[in-house]
Amino acid sequence: MEPTAHTNPSANRRRTRPRPVAAALLSLCLLAGCAGDSPSALNPGGTGATRISGLWWLLFWIAVAVFVEVMALMTWALVFRRGSVRVRHSQPMRFVAVAGAGLPFIILVTVYGFGLRDLAALGKSPGRDAPTIEVIGHRWWWEVRYQGASGATANELHIPVGERVRVRLRTDDVLHSFWVPQLMPKMDLIAGEERQTWLEAQRAGSYRGQCAEYCGTQHAHMAFMVVAESRADFDAWVARLDAPARAPQTDAERRGQQAFVQGTCAACHSIRGTGAQGKVGPDLSNVGSRWSIGAGAVPNDPGHLGGWIANSQTVKPGNYMPPQPVNADQLPDLIAYLRSLK
Ligand code: CUA
């Protein structure tokens, strides 16, 4: 009987051959994540992350030097010292004492010293006059408040470039962790405690942040954006957060505002200067200008906004916003109104 494809051993060998190729391709894909504009701690944009990446590279090059040295010694032993080599007993003992204990001790103490130096620098609090931002962790979004502004915003921090900004952190529910890899190391938000860190960006731009402590189903969709801008733009941003939200200009926007304030939206969300004063969900006074909807869940555009209003559970399952009983003719007005809030 002819062997079938299942029993033919050479066919089996052919099937297993692509594995190394697949593994190489997968590694390339993973490495591609490190390239370009990824929010990596090794692509620092601020003084805090520069210290962290400096320490990382120091450890990396020490590890490379140790690896090369060990490999060289091993190759030397395998290739050149095979067979009967007579050594006096005192020689290997001295070598083991120096290379096996003395050198590692010096390396570890040096690295520990650099670590302590950086830890002290990162823990130093900013000056008393530094701008202060309050960040409150919720499942699964970030409430952001600024000293000098009555209003709040969500999932977006604006900071003046080149200045150290104090960030006060607390949580409304469970443990979260505030992390902007390109600016600062992680800082946990602990229930019943107020913690403090700082941010300083050396160049203007947007830096993605992420909750770095598992906090439930939508932990991955608890992202935020830090926007570093000129001092004038920062001051204007804070001033806008102290003023009423933009008034509706068109009929659709006016109808949308009415539907928002009189409907179920206002029970959970607030919009400054209107009757909507809910405190459960994010303040929506500038929702039209935000970088995303649902703390990084989907882009902020009319289509995704409509989908979110109608049933956010299909977009970010488990979040606290129930599906909304919105009429089909009301939805475009609500979208127009919320998009106009910038
Ligand atoms: Cu919040 Cu993870």
CSV table of C-alpha atoms and ligand atoms in Angstrom, one decimal:
chain,number,residue,atom,x,y,z
A,1,MET,CA,0.0,0.0,0.0
A,2,GLU,CA,1.3,3.5,-0.9
A,3,PRO,CA,1.9,5.6,2.2
A,4,THR,CA,-0.6,8.5,2.6
A,5,ALA,CA,0.3,12.1,3.3
A,6,HIS,CA,-0.4,11.3,7.0
A,7,THR,CA,2.0,8.4,7.3
A,8,ASN,CA,4.7,9.6,4.9
A,9,PRO,CA,7.6,10.6,7.2
A,10,SER,CA,9.2,13.0,4.6
A,11,ALA,CA,5.9,14.8,4.3
A,12,ASN,CA,5.9,15.3,8.1
A,13,ARG,CA,9.4,16.7,8.0
A,14,ARG,CA,8.3,19.2,5.3
A,15,ARG,CA,5.5,20.4,7.5
A,16,THR,CA,7.7,21.0,10.5
A,17,ARG,CA,10.4,22.9,8.5
A,18,PRO,CA,8.7,26.3,8.4
A,19,ARG,CA,8.8,26.7,12.2
A,20,PRO,CA,12.2,28.4,12.4
A,21,VAL,CA,11.1,30.8,9.6
A,22,ALA,CA,7.9,31.5,11.5
A,23,ALA,CA,9.8,32.1,14.7
A,24,ALA,CA,12.2,34.5,12.9
A,25,LEU,CA,9.3,36.4,11.3
A,26,LEU,CA,7.5,36.7,14.7
A,27,SER,CA,10.7,38.0,16.3
A,28,LEU,CA,11.0,40.6,13.5
A,29,CYS,CA,7.4,41.7,14.1
A,30,LEU,CA,8.0,42.0,17.9
A,31,LEU,CA,11.2,44.0,17.3
A,32,ALA,CA,9.3,46.3,14.8
A,33,GLY,CA,7.3,47.4,17.9
A,34,CYS,CA,10.5,48.9,19.3
A,35,ALA,CA,11.1,51.1,16.3
A,36,GLY,CA,10.0,54.5,15.3
A,37,ASP,CA,7.6,56.5,17.4
A,38,SER,CA,6.6,53.8,19.9
A,39,PRO,CA,6.1,55.1,23.5
A,40,SER,CA,9.2,53.4,24.7
A,41,ALA,CA,11.2,54.3,27.8
A,42,LEU,CA,14.3,54.0,25.6
A,43,ASN,CA,13.1,56.9,23.4
A,44,PRO,CA,13.0,59.5,26.3
A,45,GLY,CA,11.4,62.9,25.8
A,46,GLY,CA,11.9,64.1,29.4
A,47,THR,CA,14.5,64.4,32.1
A,48,GLY,CA,13.0,61.5,34.2
A,49,ALA,CA,13.0,59.0,31.4
A,50,THR,CA,16.5,60.1,30.3
A,51,ARG,CA,17.8,58.9,33.7
A,52,ILE,CA,16.0,55.6,33.4
A,53,SER,CA,17.2,54.9,29.9
A,54,GLY,CA,20.8,55.9,30.9
A,55,LEU,CA,20.6,53.3,33.7
A,56,TRP,CA,19.1,50.7,31.3
A,57,TRP,CA,21.9,51.2,28.7
A,58,LEU,CA,24.6,51.0,31.5
A,59,LEU,CA,23.1,47.6,32.6
A,60,PHE,CA,22.9,46.5,29.0
A,61,TRP,CA,26.5,47.2,28.1
A,62,ILE,CA,27.8,45.7,31.4
A,63,ALA,CA,25.7,42.5,30.5
A,64,VAL,CA,27.2,42.5,27.0
A,65,ALA,CA,30.8,42.9,28.3
A,66,VAL,CA,30.2,40.0,30.8
A,67,PHE,CA,28.6,37.8,28.1
A,68,VAL,CA,31.5,38.4,25.7
A,69,GLU,CA,34.1,37.8,28.4
A,70,VAL,CA,32.4,34.5,29.5
A,71,MET,CA,32.0,33.3,25.9
A,72,ALA,CA,35.7,34.1,25.1
A,73,LEU,CA,36.9,32.2,28.2
A,74,MET,CA,34.7,29.3,27.3
A,75,THR,CA,35.9,29.2,23.7
A,76,TRP,CA,39.5,29.5,24.9
A,77,ALA,CA,39.0,26.6,27.3
A,78,LEU,CA,37.3,24.4,24.7
A,79,VAL,CA,39.6,25.1,21.8
A,80,PHE,CA,43.0,25.7,23.3
A,81,ARG,CA,43.1,24.0,26.6
A,82,ARG,CA,41.8,20.5,25.7
A,83,GLY,CA,43.6,17.4,26.9
A,84,SER,CA,46.1,17.2,29.7
A,85,VAL,CA,47.1,20.5,31.0
A,86,ARG,CA,48.8,20.7,34.3
A,87,VAL,CA,48.1,23.7,36.5
A,88,ARG,CA,49.2,24.6,39.9
A,89,HIS,CA,46.4,24.7,42.5
A,90,SER,CA,46.9,28.3,43.5
A,91,GLN,CA,46.3,29.6,40.0
A,92,PRO,CA,42.7,28.6,39.5
A,93,MET,CA,41.8,29.6,43.0
A,94,ARG,CA,43.1,33.1,42.5
A,95,PHE,CA,41.4,33.4,39.2
A,96,VAL,CA,38.0,32.2,40.6
A,97,ALA,CA,38.4,34.7,43.5
A,98,VAL,CA,39.1,37.7,41.2
A,99,ALA,CA,36.8,36.9,38.2
A,100,GLY,CA,34.1,35.0,40.1
A,101,ALA,CA,33.7,37.1,43.2
A,102,GLY,CA,35.7,40.3,43.1
A,103,LEU,CA,34.6,41.6,39.6
A,104,PRO,CA,30.8,40.8,40.1
A,105,PHE,CA,31.0,42.6,43.5
A,106,ILE,CA,32.6,45.7,41.9
A,107,ILE,CA,30.0,45.7,39.1
A,108,LEU,CA,27.0,45.2,41.4
A,109,VAL,CA,28.2,48.0,43.8
A,110,THR,CA,28.7,50.4,40.9
A,111,VAL,CA,25.3,49.7,39.5
A,112,TYR,CA,23.7,50.0,42.9
A,113,GLY,CA,25.4,53.4,43.3
A,114,PHE,CA,24.1,54.6,40.0
A,115,GLY,CA,20.6,53.3,40.9
A,116,LEU,CA,20.6,55.1,44.2
A,117,ARG,CA,21.7,58.4,42.5
A,118,ASP,CA,18.9,58.2,40.0
A,119,LEU,CA,16.3,57.1,42.6
A,120,ALA,CA,17.2,60.2,44.6
A,121,ALA,CA,17.0,62.5,41.5
A,122,LEU,CA,13.6,61.0,40.5
A,123,GLY,CA,12.2,61.3,44.0
A,124,LYS,CA,13.0,65.0,44.3
A,125,SER,CA,9.8,67.0,44.4
A,126,PRO,CA,9.4,70.0,42.1
A,127,GLY,CA,9.5,73.6,43.4
A,128,ARG,CA,6.6,75.1,45.4
A,129,ASP,CA,5.6,77.3,42.4
A,130,ALA,CA,5.5,74.4,39.9
A,131,PRO,CA,2.1,74.0,38.2
A,132,THR,CA,0.1,71.2,39.9
A,133,ILE,CA,-2.2,68.7,38.2
A,134,GLU,CA,-4.4,66.3,40.0
A,135,VAL,CA,-5.0,62.9,38.5
A,136,ILE,CA,-7.7,60.5,39.8
A,137,GLY,CA,-7.8,57.0,38.6
A,138,HIS,CA,-11.3,55.5,37.8
A,139,ARG,CA,-12.3,52.2,36.3
A,140,TRP,CA,-11.2,52.7,33.4
A,141,TRP,CA,-10.3,56.3,32.8
A,142,TRP,CA,-8.3,59.2,34.2
A,143,GLU,CA,-9.9,62.3,35.7
A,144,VAL,CA,-7.6,65.3,35.3
A,145,ARG,CA,-7.9,68.6,37.3
A,146,TYR,CA,-5.6,71.6,37.2
A,147,GLN,CA,-4.7,74.0,40.0
A,148,GLY,CA,-6.4,77.3,39.1
A,149,ALA,CA,-9.3,75.8,37.0
A,150,SER,CA,-12.6,74.7,38.3
A,151,GLY,CA,-13.3,72.3,35.5
A,152,ALA,CA,-12.0,68.8,34.9
A,153,THR,CA,-11.1,66.9,31.8
A,154,ALA,CA,-10.3,63.2,31.1
A,155,ASN,CA,-7.5,61.1,29.8
A,156,GLU,CA,-5.4,64.1,28.6
A,157,LEU,CA,-2.8,66.1,30.5
A,158,HIS,CA,-1.4,69.3,29.2
A,159,ILE,CA,2.0,70.4,30.5
A,160,PRO,CA,4.3,73.4,29.7
A,161,VAL,CA,7.4,72.1,27.8
A,162,GLY,CA,10.7,72.5,29.7
A,163,GLU,CA,9.0,72.9,33.1
A,164,ARG,CA,8.7,70.5,36.0
A,165,VAL,CA,5.0,69.9,36.8
A,166,ARG,CA,3.8,68.3,40.0
A,167,VAL,CA,1.3,65.5,39.6
A,168,ARG,CA,-0.9,64.5,42.5
A,169,LEU,CA,-2.3,61.0,42.2
A,170,ARG,CA,-5.1,59.2,43.9
A,171,THR,CA,-7.6,56.5,43.0
A,172,ASP,CA,-11.4,56.4,43.3
A,173,ASP,CA,-11.5,52.6,43.4
A,174,VAL,CA,-8.8,50.0,42.8
A,175,LEU,CA,-5.0,50.1,42.3
A,176,HIS,CA,-3.9,51.7,39.1
A,177,SER,CA,-0.5,52.8,37.9
A,178,PHE,CA,0.3,56.1,36.2
A,179,TRP,CA,3.0,55.6,33.6
A,180,VAL,CA,4.3,57.8,30.8
A,181,PRO,CA,7.3,55.7,29.5
A,182,GLN,CA,8.9,58.5,27.6
A,183,LEU,CA,8.7,60.9,30.6
A,184,MET,CA,8.7,59.1,33.9
A,185,PRO,CA,8.8,55.7,35.7
A,186,LYS,CA,5.6,54.2,37.0
A,187,MET,CA,3.8,55.5,40.1
A,188,ASP,CA,1.1,53.3,41.7
A,189,LEU,CA,-2.2,54.9,42.7
A,190,ILE,CA,-3.1,53.4,46.1
A,191,ALA,CA,-6.6,53.6,47.7
A,192,GLY,CA,-6.8,56.1,50.6
A,193,GLU,CA,-3.5,57.6,49.8
A,194,GLU,CA,-2.3,60.7,47.9
A,195,ARG,CA,0.9,60.1,46.0
A,196,GLN,CA,3.0,62.6,44.1
A,197,THR,CA,5.3,62.5,41.1
A,198,TRP,CA,6.4,65.0,38.4
A,199,LEU,CA,6.6,65.3,34.7
A,200,GLU,CA,9.0,67.3,32.6
A,201,ALA,CA,9.1,67.2,28.8
A,202,GLN,CA,12.2,68.5,27.0
A,203,ARG,CA,10.5,68.7,23.7
A,204,ALA,CA,7.0,69.7,22.6
A,205,GLY,CA,4.7,66.9,21.4
A,206,SER,CA,2.4,64.1,22.6
A,207,TYR,CA,3.4,61.3,24.9
A,208,ARG,CA,1.2,58.3,25.4
A,209,GLY,CA,0.6,57.1,28.9
A,210,GLN,CA,-0.9,53.9,30.1
A,211,CYS,CA,-2.2,52.3,33.3
A,212,ALA,CA,0.5,49.8,34.2
A,213,GLU,CA,-1.3,47.9,37.0
A,214,TYR,CA,-3.9,45.3,36.1
A,215,CYS,CA,-7.2,46.9,37.3
A,216,GLY,CA,-9.9,44.8,35.7
A,217,THR,CA,-11.4,43.9,32.3
A,218,GLN,CA,-10.6,47.1,30.5
A,219,HIS,CA,-7.1,47.7,32.0
A,220,ALA,CA,-5.6,47.8,28.5
A,221,HIS,CA,-8.1,50.6,27.5
A,222,MET,CA,-7.0,52.9,30.3
A,223,ALA,CA,-4.6,55.0,28.3
A,224,PHE,CA,-4.0,58.8,28.3
A,225,MET,CA,-2.1,61.4,26.4
A,226,VAL,CA,0.4,64.0,27.8
A,227,VAL,CA,0.6,67.0,25.5
A,228,ALA,CA,3.7,69.2,26.1
A,229,GLU,CA,3.2,72.7,24.7
A,230,SER,CA,4.4,76.2,25.1
A,231,ARG,CA,3.7,78.0,28.4
A,232,ALA,CA,1.3,80.4,26.6
A,233,ASP,CA,-0.7,77.4,25.2
A,234,PHE,CA,-0.7,75.7,28.6
A,235,ASP,CA,-2.0,78.9,30.3
A,236,ALA,CA,-4.7,79.2,27.6
A,237,TRP,CA,-5.7,75.5,28.2
A,238,VAL,CA,-6.1,76.0,32.0
A,239,ALA,CA,-8.1,79.2,31.4
A,240,ARG,CA,-10.5,77.3,29.1
A,241,LEU,CA,-11.0,74.7,31.8
A,242,ASP,CA,-12.2,77.5,34.1
A,243,ALA,CA,-14.7,78.9,31.7
A,244,PRO,CA,-18.1,77.6,30.6
A,245,ALA,CA,-18.1,75.1,27.7
A,246,ARG,CA,-18.6,76.5,24.2
A,247,ALA,CA,-22.3,77.4,23.6
A,248,PRO,CA,-24.2,75.6,20.7
A,249,GLN,CA,-24.1,77.6,17.4
A,250,THR,CA,-26.3,75.6,15.1
A,251,ASP,CA,-29.9,74.3,15.4
A,252,ALA,CA,-28.6,70.7,15.5
A,253,GLU,CA,-26.1,71.6,18.3
A,254,ARG,CA,-28.9,73.3,20.2
A,255,ARG,CA,-31.2,70.3,19.9
A,256,GLY,CA,-28.3,68.1,20.9
A,257,GLN,CA,-27.6,70.1,24.0
A,258,GLN,CA,-31.3,69.9,25.0
A,259,ALA,CA,-31.3,66.2,24.5
A,260,PHE,CA,-28.1,65.9,26.5
A,261,VAL,CA,-29.3,68.0,29.5
A,262,GLN,CA,-32.8,66.6,29.6
A,263,GLY,CA,-31.9,63.0,28.8
A,264,THR,CA,-30.1,60.3,30.8
A,265,CYS,CA,-26.6,61.7,29.8
A,266,ALA,CA,-26.7,64.4,32.4
A,267,ALA,CA,-27.2,61.9,35.2
A,268,CYS,CA,-23.6,60.9,34.9
A,269,HIS,CA,-21.7,63.5,32.9
A,270,SER,CA,-21.3,67.3,33.4
A,271,ILE,CA,-20.8,70.1,30.9
A,272,ARG,CA,-19.7,73.4,32.4
A,273,GLY,CA,-22.3,76.1,32.1
A,274,THR,CA,-25.2,73.8,31.5
A,275,GLY,CA,-27.7,71.9,33.7
A,276,ALA,CA,-25.7,68.7,33.2
A,277,GLN,CA,-23.7,68.2,36.4
A,278,GLY,CA,-23.4,64.4,36.8
A,279,LYS,CA,-20.3,63.2,38.6
A,280,VAL,CA,-20.1,59.5,37.7
A,281,GLY,CA,-18.5,59.7,34.3
A,282,PRO,CA,-16.0,62.0,32.7
A,283,ASP,CA,-16.6,65.7,32.4
A,284,LEU,CA,-17.4,66.3,28.7
A,285,SER,CA,-17.0,70.1,28.4
A,286,ASN,CA,-14.2,69.7,25.8
A,287,VAL,CA,-14.9,66.2,24.6
A,288,GLY,CA,-14.8,67.3,20.9
A,289,SER,CA,-11.0,68.0,21.2
A,290,ARG,CA,-9.9,64.8,22.9
A,291,TRP,CA,-7.5,62.4,21.3
A,292,SER,CA,-9.7,59.4,21.7
A,293,ILE,CA,-13.0,58.0,23.1
A,294,GLY,CA,-13.0,55.6,26.1
A,295,ALA,CA,-9.4,56.3,27.2
A,296,GLY,CA,-7.8,55.1,24.0
A,297,ALA,CA,-10.5,52.5,23.1
A,298,VAL,CA,-11.4,54.1,19.7
A,299,PRO,CA,-10.6,57.3,17.7
A,300,ASN,CA,-12.6,60.4,18.4
A,301,ASP,CA,-14.7,60.8,15.2
A,302,PRO,CA,-18.4,61.1,14.6
A,303,GLY,CA,-18.9,57.4,13.7
A,304,HIS,CA,-17.2,56.1,16.8
A,305,LEU,CA,-18.9,58.7,19.0
A,306,GLY,CA,-22.3,57.6,17.7
A,307,GLY,CA,-21.5,54.0,18.3
A,308,TRP,CA,-20.3,54.8,21.8
A,309,ILE,CA,-23.4,56.8,22.8
A,310,ALA,CA,-25.8,54.1,21.5
A,311,ASN,CA,-24.0,51.2,23.1
A,312,SER,CA,-20.5,51.6,24.5
A,313,GLN,CA,-20.6,48.1,25.8
A,314,THR,CA,-19.9,46.8,22.3
A,315,VAL,CA,-16.8,49.1,22.2
A,316,LYS,CA,-15.5,48.7,25.7
A,317,PRO,CA,-17.3,45.8,27.5
A,318,GLY,CA,-17.6,46.2,31.2
A,319,ASN,CA,-17.4,50.0,31.4
A,320,TYR,CA,-20.0,51.7,33.7
A,321,MET,CA,-22.0,53.4,30.9
A,322,PRO,CA,-25.2,51.4,30.1
A,323,PRO,CA,-26.6,51.3,26.5
A,324,GLN,CA,-28.6,54.6,26.0
A,325,PRO,CA,-32.2,54.8,25.0
A,326,VAL,CA,-31.5,57.5,22.3
A,327,ASN,CA,-33.9,58.0,19.4
A,328,ALA,CA,-32.4,57.6,15.9
A,329,ASP,CA,-33.3,61.2,15.1
A,330,GLN,CA,-31.7,62.5,18.3
A,331,LEU,CA,-28.4,60.8,17.8
A,332,PRO,CA,-27.0,63.0,15.0
A,333,ASP,CA,-27.9,66.1,17.1
A,334,LEU,CA,-26.1,64.7,20.1
A,335,ILE,CA,-23.1,63.9,18.0
A,336,ALA,CA,-23.1,67.4,16.5
A,337,TYR,CA,-23.3,69.0,19.9
A,338,LEU,CA,-20.6,66.9,21.6
A,339,ARG,CA,-18.3,67.3,18.6
A,340,SER,CA,-18.6,71.1,18.9
A,341,LEU,CA,-17.3,71.1,22.5
A,342,LYS,CA,-13.7,72.0,21.9
B,1,CUA,CU1,-6.1,51.1,35.7
B,1,CUA,CU2,-5.0,49.2,34.9
